[in-house]
CSV table of C-alpha atoms and ligand atoms in Angstrom, one decimal:
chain,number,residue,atom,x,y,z
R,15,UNK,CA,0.1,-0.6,30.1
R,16,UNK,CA,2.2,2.5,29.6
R,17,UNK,CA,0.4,5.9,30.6
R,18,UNK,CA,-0.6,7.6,27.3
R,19,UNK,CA,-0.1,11.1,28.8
R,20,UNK,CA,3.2,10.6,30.2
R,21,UNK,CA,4.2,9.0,26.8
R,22,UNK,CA,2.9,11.8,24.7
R,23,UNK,CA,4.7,14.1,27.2
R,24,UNK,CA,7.9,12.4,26.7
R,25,UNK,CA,7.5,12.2,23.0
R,26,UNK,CA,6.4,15.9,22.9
R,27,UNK,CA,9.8,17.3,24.9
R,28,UNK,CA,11.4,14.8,22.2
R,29,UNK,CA,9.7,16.8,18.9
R,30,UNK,CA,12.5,19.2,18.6
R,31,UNK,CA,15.4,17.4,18.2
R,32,UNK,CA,13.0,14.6,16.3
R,33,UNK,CA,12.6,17.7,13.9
R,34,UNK,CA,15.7,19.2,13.7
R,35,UNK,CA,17.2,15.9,12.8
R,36,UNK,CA,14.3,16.1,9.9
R,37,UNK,CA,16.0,19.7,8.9
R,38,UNK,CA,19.0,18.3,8.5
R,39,UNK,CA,18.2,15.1,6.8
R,40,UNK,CA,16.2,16.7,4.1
R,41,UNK,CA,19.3,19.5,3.4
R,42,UNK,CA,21.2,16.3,2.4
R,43,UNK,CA,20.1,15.7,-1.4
R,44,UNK,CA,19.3,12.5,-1.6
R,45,UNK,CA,18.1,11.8,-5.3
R,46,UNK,CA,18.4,7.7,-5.9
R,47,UNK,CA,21.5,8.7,-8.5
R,48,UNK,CA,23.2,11.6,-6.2
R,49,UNK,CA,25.5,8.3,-4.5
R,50,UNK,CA,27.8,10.7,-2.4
R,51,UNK,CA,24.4,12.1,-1.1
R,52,UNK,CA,22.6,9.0,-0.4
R,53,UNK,CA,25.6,8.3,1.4
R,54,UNK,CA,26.0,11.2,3.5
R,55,UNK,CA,22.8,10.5,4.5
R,56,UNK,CA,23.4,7.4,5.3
R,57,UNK,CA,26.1,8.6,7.5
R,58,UNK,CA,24.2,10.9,9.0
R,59,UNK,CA,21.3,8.7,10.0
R,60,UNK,CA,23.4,6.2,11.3
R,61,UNK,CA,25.2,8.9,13.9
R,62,UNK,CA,21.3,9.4,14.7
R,63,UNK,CA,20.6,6.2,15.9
R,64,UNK,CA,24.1,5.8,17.1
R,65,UNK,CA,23.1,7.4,21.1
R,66,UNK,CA,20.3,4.8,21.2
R,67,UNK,CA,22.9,1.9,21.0
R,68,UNK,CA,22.9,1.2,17.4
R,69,UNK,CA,26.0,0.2,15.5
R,70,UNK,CA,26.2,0.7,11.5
R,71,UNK,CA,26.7,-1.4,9.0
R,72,UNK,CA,26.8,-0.3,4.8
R,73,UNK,CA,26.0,-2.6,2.4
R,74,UNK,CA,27.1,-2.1,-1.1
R,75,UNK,CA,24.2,-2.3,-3.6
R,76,UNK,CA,24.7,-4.5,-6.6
R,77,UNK,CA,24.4,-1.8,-8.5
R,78,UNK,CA,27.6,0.9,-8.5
R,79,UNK,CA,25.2,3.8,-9.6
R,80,UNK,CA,23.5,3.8,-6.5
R,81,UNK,CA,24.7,4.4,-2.9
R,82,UNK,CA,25.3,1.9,0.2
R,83,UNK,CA,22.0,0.5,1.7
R,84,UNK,CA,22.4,1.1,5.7
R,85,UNK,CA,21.9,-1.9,8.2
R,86,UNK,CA,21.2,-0.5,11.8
R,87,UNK,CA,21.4,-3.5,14.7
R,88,UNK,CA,20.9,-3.2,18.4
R,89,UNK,CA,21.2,-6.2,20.3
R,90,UNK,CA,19.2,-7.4,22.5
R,91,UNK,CA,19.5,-9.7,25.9
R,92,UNK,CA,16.3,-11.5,25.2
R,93,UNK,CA,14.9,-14.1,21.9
R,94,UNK,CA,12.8,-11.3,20.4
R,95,UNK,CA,13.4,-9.6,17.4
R,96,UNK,CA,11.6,-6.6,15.7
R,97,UNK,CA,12.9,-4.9,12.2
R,98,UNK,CA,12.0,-1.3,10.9
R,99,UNK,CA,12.4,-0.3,7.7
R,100,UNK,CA,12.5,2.9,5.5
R,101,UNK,CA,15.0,3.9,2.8
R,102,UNK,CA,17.5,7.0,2.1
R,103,UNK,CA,17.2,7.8,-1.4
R,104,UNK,CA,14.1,10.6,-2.4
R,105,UNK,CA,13.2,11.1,-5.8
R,106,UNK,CA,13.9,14.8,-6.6
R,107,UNK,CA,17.9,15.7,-8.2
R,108,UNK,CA,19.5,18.8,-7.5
R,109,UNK,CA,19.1,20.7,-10.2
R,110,UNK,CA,14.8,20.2,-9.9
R,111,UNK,CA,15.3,21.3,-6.3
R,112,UNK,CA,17.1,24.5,-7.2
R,113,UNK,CA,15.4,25.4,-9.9
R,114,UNK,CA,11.5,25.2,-7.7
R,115,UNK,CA,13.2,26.2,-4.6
R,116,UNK,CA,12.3,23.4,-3.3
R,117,UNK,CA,14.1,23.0,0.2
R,118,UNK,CA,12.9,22.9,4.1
R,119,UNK,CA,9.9,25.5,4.4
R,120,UNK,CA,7.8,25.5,8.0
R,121,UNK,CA,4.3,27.0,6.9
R,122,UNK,CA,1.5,26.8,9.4
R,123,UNK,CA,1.8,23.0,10.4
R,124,UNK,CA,2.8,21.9,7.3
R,125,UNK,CA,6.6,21.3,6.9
R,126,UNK,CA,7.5,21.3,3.0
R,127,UNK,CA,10.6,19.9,1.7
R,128,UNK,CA,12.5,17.0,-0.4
R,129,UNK,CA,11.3,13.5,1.5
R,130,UNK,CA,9.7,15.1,4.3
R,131,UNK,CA,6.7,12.7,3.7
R,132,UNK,CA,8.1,10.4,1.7
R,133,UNK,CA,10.6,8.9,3.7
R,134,UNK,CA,12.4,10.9,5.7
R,135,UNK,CA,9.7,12.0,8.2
R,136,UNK,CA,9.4,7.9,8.9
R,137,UNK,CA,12.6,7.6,9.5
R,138,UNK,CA,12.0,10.4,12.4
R,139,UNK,CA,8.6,8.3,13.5
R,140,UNK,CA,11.1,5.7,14.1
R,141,UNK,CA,13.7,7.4,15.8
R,142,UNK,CA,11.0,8.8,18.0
R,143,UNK,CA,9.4,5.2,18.9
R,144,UNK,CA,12.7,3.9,20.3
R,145,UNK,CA,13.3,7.0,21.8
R,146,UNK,CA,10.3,6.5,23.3
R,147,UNK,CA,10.6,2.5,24.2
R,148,UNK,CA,14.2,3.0,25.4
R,149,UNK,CA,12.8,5.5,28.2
R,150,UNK,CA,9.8,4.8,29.2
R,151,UNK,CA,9.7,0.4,28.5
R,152,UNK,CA,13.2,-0.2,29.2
R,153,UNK,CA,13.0,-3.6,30.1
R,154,UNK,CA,11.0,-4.4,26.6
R,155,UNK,CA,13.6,-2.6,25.0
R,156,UNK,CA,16.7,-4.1,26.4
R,157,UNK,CA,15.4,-7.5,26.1
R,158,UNK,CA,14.6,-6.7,21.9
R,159,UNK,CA,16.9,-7.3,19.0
R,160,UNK,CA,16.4,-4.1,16.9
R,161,UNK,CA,17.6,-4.4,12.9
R,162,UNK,CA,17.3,-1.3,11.2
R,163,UNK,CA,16.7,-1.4,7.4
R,164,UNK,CA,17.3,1.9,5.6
R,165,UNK,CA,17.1,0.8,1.4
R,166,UNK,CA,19.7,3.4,-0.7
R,167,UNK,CA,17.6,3.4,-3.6
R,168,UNK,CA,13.8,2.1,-3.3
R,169,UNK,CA,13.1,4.7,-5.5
R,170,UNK,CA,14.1,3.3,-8.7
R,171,UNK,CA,14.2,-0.9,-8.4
R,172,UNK,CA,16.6,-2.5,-6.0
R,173,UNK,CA,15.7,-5.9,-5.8
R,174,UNK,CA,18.8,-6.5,-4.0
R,175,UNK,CA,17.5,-4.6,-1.3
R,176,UNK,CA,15.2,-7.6,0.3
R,177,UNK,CA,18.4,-9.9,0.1
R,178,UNK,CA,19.8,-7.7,2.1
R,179,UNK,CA,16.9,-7.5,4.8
R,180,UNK,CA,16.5,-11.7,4.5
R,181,UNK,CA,20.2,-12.4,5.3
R,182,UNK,CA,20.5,-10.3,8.4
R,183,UNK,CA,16.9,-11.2,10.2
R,184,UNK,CA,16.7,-12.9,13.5
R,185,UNK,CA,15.3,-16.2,13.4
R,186,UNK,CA,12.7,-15.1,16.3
R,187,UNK,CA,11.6,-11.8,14.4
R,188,UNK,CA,8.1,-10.9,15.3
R,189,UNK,CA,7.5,-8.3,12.5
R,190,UNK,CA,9.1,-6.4,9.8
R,191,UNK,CA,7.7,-2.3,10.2
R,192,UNK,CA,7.6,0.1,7.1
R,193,UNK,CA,7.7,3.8,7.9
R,194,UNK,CA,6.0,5.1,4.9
R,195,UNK,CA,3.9,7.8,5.1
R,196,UNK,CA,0.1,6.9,6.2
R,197,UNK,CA,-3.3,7.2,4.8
R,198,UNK,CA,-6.3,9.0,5.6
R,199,UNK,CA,-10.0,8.5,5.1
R,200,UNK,CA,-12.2,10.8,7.2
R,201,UNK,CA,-10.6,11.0,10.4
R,202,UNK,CA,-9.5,7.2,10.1
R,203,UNK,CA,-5.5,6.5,10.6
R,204,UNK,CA,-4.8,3.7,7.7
R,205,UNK,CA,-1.9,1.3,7.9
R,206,UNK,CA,-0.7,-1.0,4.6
R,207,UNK,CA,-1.6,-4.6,4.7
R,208,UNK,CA,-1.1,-5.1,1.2
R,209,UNK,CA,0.8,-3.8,-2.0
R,210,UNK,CA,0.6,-4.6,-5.7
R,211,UNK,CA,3.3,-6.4,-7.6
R,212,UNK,CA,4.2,-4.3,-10.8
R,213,UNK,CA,6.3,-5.7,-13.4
R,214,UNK,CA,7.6,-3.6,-16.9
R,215,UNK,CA,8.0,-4.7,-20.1
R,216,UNK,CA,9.1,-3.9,-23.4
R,217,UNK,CA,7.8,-4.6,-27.0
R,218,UNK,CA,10.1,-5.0,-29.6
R,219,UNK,CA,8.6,-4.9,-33.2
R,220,UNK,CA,10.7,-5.8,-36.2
R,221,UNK,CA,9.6,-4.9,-39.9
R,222,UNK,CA,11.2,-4.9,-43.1
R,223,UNK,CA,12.1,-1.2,-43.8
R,224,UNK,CA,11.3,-0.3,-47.8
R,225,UNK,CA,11.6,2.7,-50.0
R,226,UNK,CA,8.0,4.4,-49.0
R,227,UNK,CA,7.5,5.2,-52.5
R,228,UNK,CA,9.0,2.9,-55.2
R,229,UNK,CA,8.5,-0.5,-52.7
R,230,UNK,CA,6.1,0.5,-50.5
R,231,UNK,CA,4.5,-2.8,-51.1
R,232,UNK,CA,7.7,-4.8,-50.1
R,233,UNK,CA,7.8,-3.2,-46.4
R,234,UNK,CA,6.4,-4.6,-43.4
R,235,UNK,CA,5.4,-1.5,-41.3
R,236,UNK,CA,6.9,-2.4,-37.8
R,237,UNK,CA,5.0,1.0,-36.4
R,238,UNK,CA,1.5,-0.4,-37.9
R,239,UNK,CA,2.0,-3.2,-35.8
R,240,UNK,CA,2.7,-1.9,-32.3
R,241,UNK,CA,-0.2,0.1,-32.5
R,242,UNK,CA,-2.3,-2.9,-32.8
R,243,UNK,CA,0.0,-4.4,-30.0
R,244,UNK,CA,-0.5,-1.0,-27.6
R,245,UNK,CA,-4.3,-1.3,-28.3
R,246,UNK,CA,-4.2,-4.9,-27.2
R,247,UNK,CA,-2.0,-4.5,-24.7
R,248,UNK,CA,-3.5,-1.9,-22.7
R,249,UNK,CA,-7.1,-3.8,-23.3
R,250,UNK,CA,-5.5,-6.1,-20.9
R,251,UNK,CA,-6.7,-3.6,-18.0
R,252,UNK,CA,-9.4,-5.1,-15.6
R,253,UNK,CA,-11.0,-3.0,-13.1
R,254,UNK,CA,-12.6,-6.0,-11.6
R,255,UNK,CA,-9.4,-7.9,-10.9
R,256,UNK,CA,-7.6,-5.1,-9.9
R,257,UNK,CA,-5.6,-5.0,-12.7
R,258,UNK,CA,-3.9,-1.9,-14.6
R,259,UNK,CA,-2.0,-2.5,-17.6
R,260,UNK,CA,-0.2,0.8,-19.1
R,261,UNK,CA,1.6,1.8,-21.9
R,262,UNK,CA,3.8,4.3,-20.8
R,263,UNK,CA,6.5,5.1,-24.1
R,264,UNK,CA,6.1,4.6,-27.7
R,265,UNK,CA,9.1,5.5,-30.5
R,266,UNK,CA,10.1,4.1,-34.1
R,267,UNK,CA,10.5,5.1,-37.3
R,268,UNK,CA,13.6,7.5,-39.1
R,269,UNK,CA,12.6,9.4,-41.8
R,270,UNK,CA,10.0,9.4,-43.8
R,271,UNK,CA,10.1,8.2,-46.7
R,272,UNK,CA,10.7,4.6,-45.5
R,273,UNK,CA,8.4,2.4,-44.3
R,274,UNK,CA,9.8,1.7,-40.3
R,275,UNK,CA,11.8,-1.5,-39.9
R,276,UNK,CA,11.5,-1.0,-36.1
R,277,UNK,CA,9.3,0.5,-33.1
R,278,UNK,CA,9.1,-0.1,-29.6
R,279,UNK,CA,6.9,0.7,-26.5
R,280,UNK,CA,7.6,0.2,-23.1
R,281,UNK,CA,5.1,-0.1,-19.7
R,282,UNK,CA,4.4,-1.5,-17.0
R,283,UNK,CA,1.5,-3.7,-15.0
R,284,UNK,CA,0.2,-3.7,-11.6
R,285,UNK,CA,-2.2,-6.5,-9.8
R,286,UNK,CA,-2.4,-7.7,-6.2
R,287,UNK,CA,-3.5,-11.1,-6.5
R,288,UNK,CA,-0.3,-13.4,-7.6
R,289,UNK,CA,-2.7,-15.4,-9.7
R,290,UNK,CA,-3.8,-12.1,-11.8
R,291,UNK,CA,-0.7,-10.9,-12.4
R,292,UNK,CA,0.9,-14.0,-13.2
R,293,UNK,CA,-1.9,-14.3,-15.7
R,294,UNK,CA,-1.1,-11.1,-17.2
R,295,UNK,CA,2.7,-11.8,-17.8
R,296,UNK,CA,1.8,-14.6,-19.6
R,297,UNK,CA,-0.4,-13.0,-21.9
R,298,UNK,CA,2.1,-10.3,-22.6
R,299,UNK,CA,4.9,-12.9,-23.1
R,300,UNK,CA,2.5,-15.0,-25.1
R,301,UNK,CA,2.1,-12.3,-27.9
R,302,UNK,CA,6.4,-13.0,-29.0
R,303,UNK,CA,6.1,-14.2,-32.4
R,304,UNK,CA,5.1,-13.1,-36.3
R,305,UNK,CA,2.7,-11.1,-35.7
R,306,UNK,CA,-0.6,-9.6,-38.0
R,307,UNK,CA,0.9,-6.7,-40.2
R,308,UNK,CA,2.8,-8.2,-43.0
R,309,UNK,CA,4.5,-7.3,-46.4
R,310,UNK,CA,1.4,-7.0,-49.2
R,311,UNK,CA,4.0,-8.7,-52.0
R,312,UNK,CA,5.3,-11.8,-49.9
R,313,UNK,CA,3.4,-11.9,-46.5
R,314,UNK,CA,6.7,-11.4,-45.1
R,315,UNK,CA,5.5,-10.6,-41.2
R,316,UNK,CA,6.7,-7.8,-38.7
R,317,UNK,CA,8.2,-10.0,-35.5
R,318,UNK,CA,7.2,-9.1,-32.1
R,319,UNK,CA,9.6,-9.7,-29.0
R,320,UNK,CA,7.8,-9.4,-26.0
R,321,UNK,CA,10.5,-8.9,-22.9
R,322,UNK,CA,9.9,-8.6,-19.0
R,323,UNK,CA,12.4,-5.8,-17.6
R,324,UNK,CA,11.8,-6.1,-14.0
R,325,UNK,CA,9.8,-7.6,-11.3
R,326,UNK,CA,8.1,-6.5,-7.7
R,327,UNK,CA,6.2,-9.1,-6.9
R,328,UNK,CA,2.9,-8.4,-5.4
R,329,UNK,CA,2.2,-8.2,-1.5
R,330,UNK,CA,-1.3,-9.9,-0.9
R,331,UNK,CA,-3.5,-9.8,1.9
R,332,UNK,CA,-2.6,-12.5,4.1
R,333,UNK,CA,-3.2,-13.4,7.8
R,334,UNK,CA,0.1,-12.9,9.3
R,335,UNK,CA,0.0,-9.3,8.5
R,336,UNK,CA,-3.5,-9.3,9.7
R,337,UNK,CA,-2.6,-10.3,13.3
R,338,UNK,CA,0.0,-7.7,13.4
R,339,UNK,CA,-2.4,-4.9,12.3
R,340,UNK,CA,-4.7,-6.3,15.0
R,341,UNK,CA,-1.8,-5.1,17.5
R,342,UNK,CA,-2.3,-1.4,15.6
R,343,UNK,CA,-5.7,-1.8,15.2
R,344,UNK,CA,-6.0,-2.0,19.5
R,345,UNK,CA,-3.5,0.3,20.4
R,346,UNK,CA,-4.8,2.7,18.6
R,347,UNK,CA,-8.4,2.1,20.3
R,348,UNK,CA,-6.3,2.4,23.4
R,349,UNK,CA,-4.5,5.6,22.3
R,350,UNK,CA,-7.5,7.9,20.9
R,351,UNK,CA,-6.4,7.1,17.4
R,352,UNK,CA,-8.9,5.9,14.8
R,353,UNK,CA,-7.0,3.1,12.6
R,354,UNK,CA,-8.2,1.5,9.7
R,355,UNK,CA,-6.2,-0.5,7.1
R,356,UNK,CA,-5.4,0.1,3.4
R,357,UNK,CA,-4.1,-2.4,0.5
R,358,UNK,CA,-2.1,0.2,-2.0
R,359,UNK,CA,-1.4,0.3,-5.5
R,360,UNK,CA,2.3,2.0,-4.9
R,361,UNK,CA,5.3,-0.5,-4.6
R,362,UNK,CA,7.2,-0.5,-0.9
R,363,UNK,CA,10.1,-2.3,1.0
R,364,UNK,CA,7.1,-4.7,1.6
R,365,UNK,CA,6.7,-6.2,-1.3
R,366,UNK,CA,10.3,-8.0,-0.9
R,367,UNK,CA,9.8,-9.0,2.5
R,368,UNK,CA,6.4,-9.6,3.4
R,369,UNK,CA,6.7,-13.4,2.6
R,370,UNK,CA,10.0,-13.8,5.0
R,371,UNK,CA,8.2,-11.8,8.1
R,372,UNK,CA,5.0,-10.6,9.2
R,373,UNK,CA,5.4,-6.9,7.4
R,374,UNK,CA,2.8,-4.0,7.8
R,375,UNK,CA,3.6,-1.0,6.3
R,376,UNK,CA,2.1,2.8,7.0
R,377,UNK,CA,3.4,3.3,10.0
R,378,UNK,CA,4.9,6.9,9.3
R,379,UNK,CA,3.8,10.6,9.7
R,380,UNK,CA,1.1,11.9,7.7
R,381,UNK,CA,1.9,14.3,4.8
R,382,UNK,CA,1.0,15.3,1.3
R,383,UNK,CA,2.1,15.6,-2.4
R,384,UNK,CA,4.9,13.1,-2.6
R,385,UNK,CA,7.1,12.9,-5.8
R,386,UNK,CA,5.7,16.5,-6.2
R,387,UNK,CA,8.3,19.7,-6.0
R,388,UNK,CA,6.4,22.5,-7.8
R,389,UNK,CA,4.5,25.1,-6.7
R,390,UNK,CA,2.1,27.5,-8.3
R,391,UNK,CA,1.3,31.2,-7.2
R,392,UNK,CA,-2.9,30.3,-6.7
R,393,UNK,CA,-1.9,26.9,-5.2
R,394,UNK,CA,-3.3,24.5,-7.2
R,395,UNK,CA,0.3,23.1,-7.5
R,396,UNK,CA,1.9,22.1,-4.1
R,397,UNK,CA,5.0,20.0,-3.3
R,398,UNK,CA,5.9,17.4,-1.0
R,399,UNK,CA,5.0,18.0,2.9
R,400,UNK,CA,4.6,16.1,6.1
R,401,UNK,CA,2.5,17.5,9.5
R,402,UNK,CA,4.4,18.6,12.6
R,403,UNK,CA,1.3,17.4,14.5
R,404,UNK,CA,0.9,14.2,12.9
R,405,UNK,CA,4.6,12.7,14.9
R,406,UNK,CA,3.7,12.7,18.3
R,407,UNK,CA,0.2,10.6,18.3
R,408,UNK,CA,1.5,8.5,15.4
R,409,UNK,CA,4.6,7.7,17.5
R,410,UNK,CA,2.9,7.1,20.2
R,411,UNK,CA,0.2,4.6,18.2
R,412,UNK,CA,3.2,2.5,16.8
R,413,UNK,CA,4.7,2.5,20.6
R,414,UNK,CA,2.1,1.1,22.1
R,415,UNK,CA,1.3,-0.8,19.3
R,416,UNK,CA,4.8,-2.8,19.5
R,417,UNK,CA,4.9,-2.8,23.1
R,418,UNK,CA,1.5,-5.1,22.4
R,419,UNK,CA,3.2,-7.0,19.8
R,420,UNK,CA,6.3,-7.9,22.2
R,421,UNK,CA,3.9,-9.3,25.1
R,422,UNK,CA,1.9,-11.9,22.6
A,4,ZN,ZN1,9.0,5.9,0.0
């Protein structure tokens, strides 16, 4: 087994130029929608990797508002195969970062800055483990296939993103590794082992618009109805199962003196079982139809259109992502680092992937305040940061950790 003082040495002397790669990745702007950003940062990353042997490849996304996705491959002269994934794209634009100063700010250990937790301080973690592998397990290195997975836009939904992961996997691939940022409980390091599925939907309600005062009678009020449709819809929300149902936007209506011939709300679900939330999709779907508000003069009904706008699939806990977390689980143990696991109600990479390839997920630095870029003058409002002492023991967890996986 490797010598966890020499490796923590090693990735230690390494923390500067892990961080000052950071610095510069998080000056690129890389809001989902900035594509020429994204971009650059895809560039960027990919002349990273390139001294460890990596060779790029960019993958147009299917959709031409958002930047390439970046495919990172080193070969290697044995069977074995490992991927790592993270993604480019952050979630702040521009103008938000400008306007809360929101930019690279060192403050005691806590580094502040777009994506520093969420995910451009796991790229680094990643960087640093095959840093670390190529110098000090060089045999185990060489003898791996490496396939780097870096999604342009997991941010906003990219289901094209997983094809692009499924397509280019080695047949012999022993796990697929997300570098999102970890969780805490206590002093307990926790890795993902599961994810929900979330799907949206919109409701579409269609009255009969009338004149509010001389045919008020002759109108079927298409707002009336989606109320009863939110109320029902959000009563579909079971703590027991895990389930969240929420309405997230309402609008209809013009003026008003007419009775609204149309309103619409929009949401979206989350479960973790595949059973529950293919339950729940069918119930939404199973309210299309007339529905119960209708016209008092003919019975003329409002008609509902239920629609499904997009789909993550959930990530359940199953047993080959078990075994892998056994392999963090014990290296950890080995390594002074208290692990536990996690099953998260956030969507990941993992959720496209996890039924092609063993996929854990959590294997990043530790930070804070994700999605978050304002801050207030008595703190209670901080933004996004990671921990400069989180990197080292967290690398050297994962390296151990795969160095495990690669001698089952
Ligand atoms: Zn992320």
């Amino acid at each position: 087994m490797l010598n966890i003082t020499t490796l923590n040495q090693f990735l230690e002397g390494q923390l500067p130029n892990a961080l000052e790669m950071l610095r510069r990745m998080v000056g690129i702007n890389s809001f989902t929608l900035n594509r020429e950003g994204v971009k650059q940062l895809g560039q960027f990353t990919a002349e990273c990797f390139a001294p460890l042997g990596f060779t790029a490849e960019f993958v147009p996304s299917t959709k031409p508002q958002f930047g390439p996705h970046l495919a990172l491959t080193r070969p290697g002269n044995g069977s074995k195969s490992i991927a790592m994934v993270s993604h480019l794209d952050t979630v702040f634009p521009p103008e938000e970062e400008k306007q809360n100063n929101f930019r690279w700010q060192i403050e005691g250990d806590r580094i502040f800055g777009p994506g520093t937790n969420d995910i451009k301080g796991g790229t680094v973690v990643m960087w640093l483990v095959l840093a670390a592998l190529q110098k000090m397990a060089p045999t185990e290195f060489e003898a791996t296939t490496w396939k780097l997975f870096l999604n342009s836009s997991e941010e906003m939904y990219s289901p094209d993103f997983g094809d692009v992961c499924r397509t280019r996997l080695a047949a012999n691939t022993l796990a697929a590794l997300i570098f999102e940022s970890e969780g805490r409980l206590g002093n307990e390091h926790l890795m993902v082992v599961a994810r929900k599925g979330r799907a949206s939907w919109r409701v579409t309600v269609t009255g009969r618009g009338a004149h509010a005062g001389s045919s008020h009678g002759q109108g079927a009020n298409a707002i009336v109805q989606l109320a009863r449709m939110t109320d029902r819809i959000a009563a579909l929300t079971d703590s027991s199962k895990d389930l969240t149902v929420n309405v997230a936007t309402i609008s209809g209506g013009t003026v008003l003196n007419r009775v609204p011939h149309e309103a619409v709300a929009e949401g979206e679900f989350r479960a973790f079982s595949p059973e529950v939330y293919q339950q729940t999709k069918s119930a939404l779907l199973a309210m299309n139809g007339p529905g119960d508000v209708q016209a008092r003069v003919d019975r003329f009904p409002c008609q509902i259109k239920v629609e499904i706008l997009t789909e993550s699939r959930p990530w359940p806990r199953n047993a080959a992502t078990d075994r892998l977390y056994e392999c963090w689980r014990q290296a950890g143990e080995q390594a002074g680092y208290p692990t536990n696991l996690q099953e998260r109600g956030g969507l990941s990479d993992g959720n496209l992937i996890w039924d092609a390839v063993p996929t854990l997920d959590g294997l990043g630095p530790w930070g804070d305040n994700s999605h978050c870029s304002e801050r207030s003058a008595d703190g209670s409002k901080l933004p996004e940061y990671v921990e400069r002492g989180s990197f080292v023991p967290k690398a050297a967890a994962n390296t151990l950790a795969i160095l495990a996986l690669l001698s089952t």
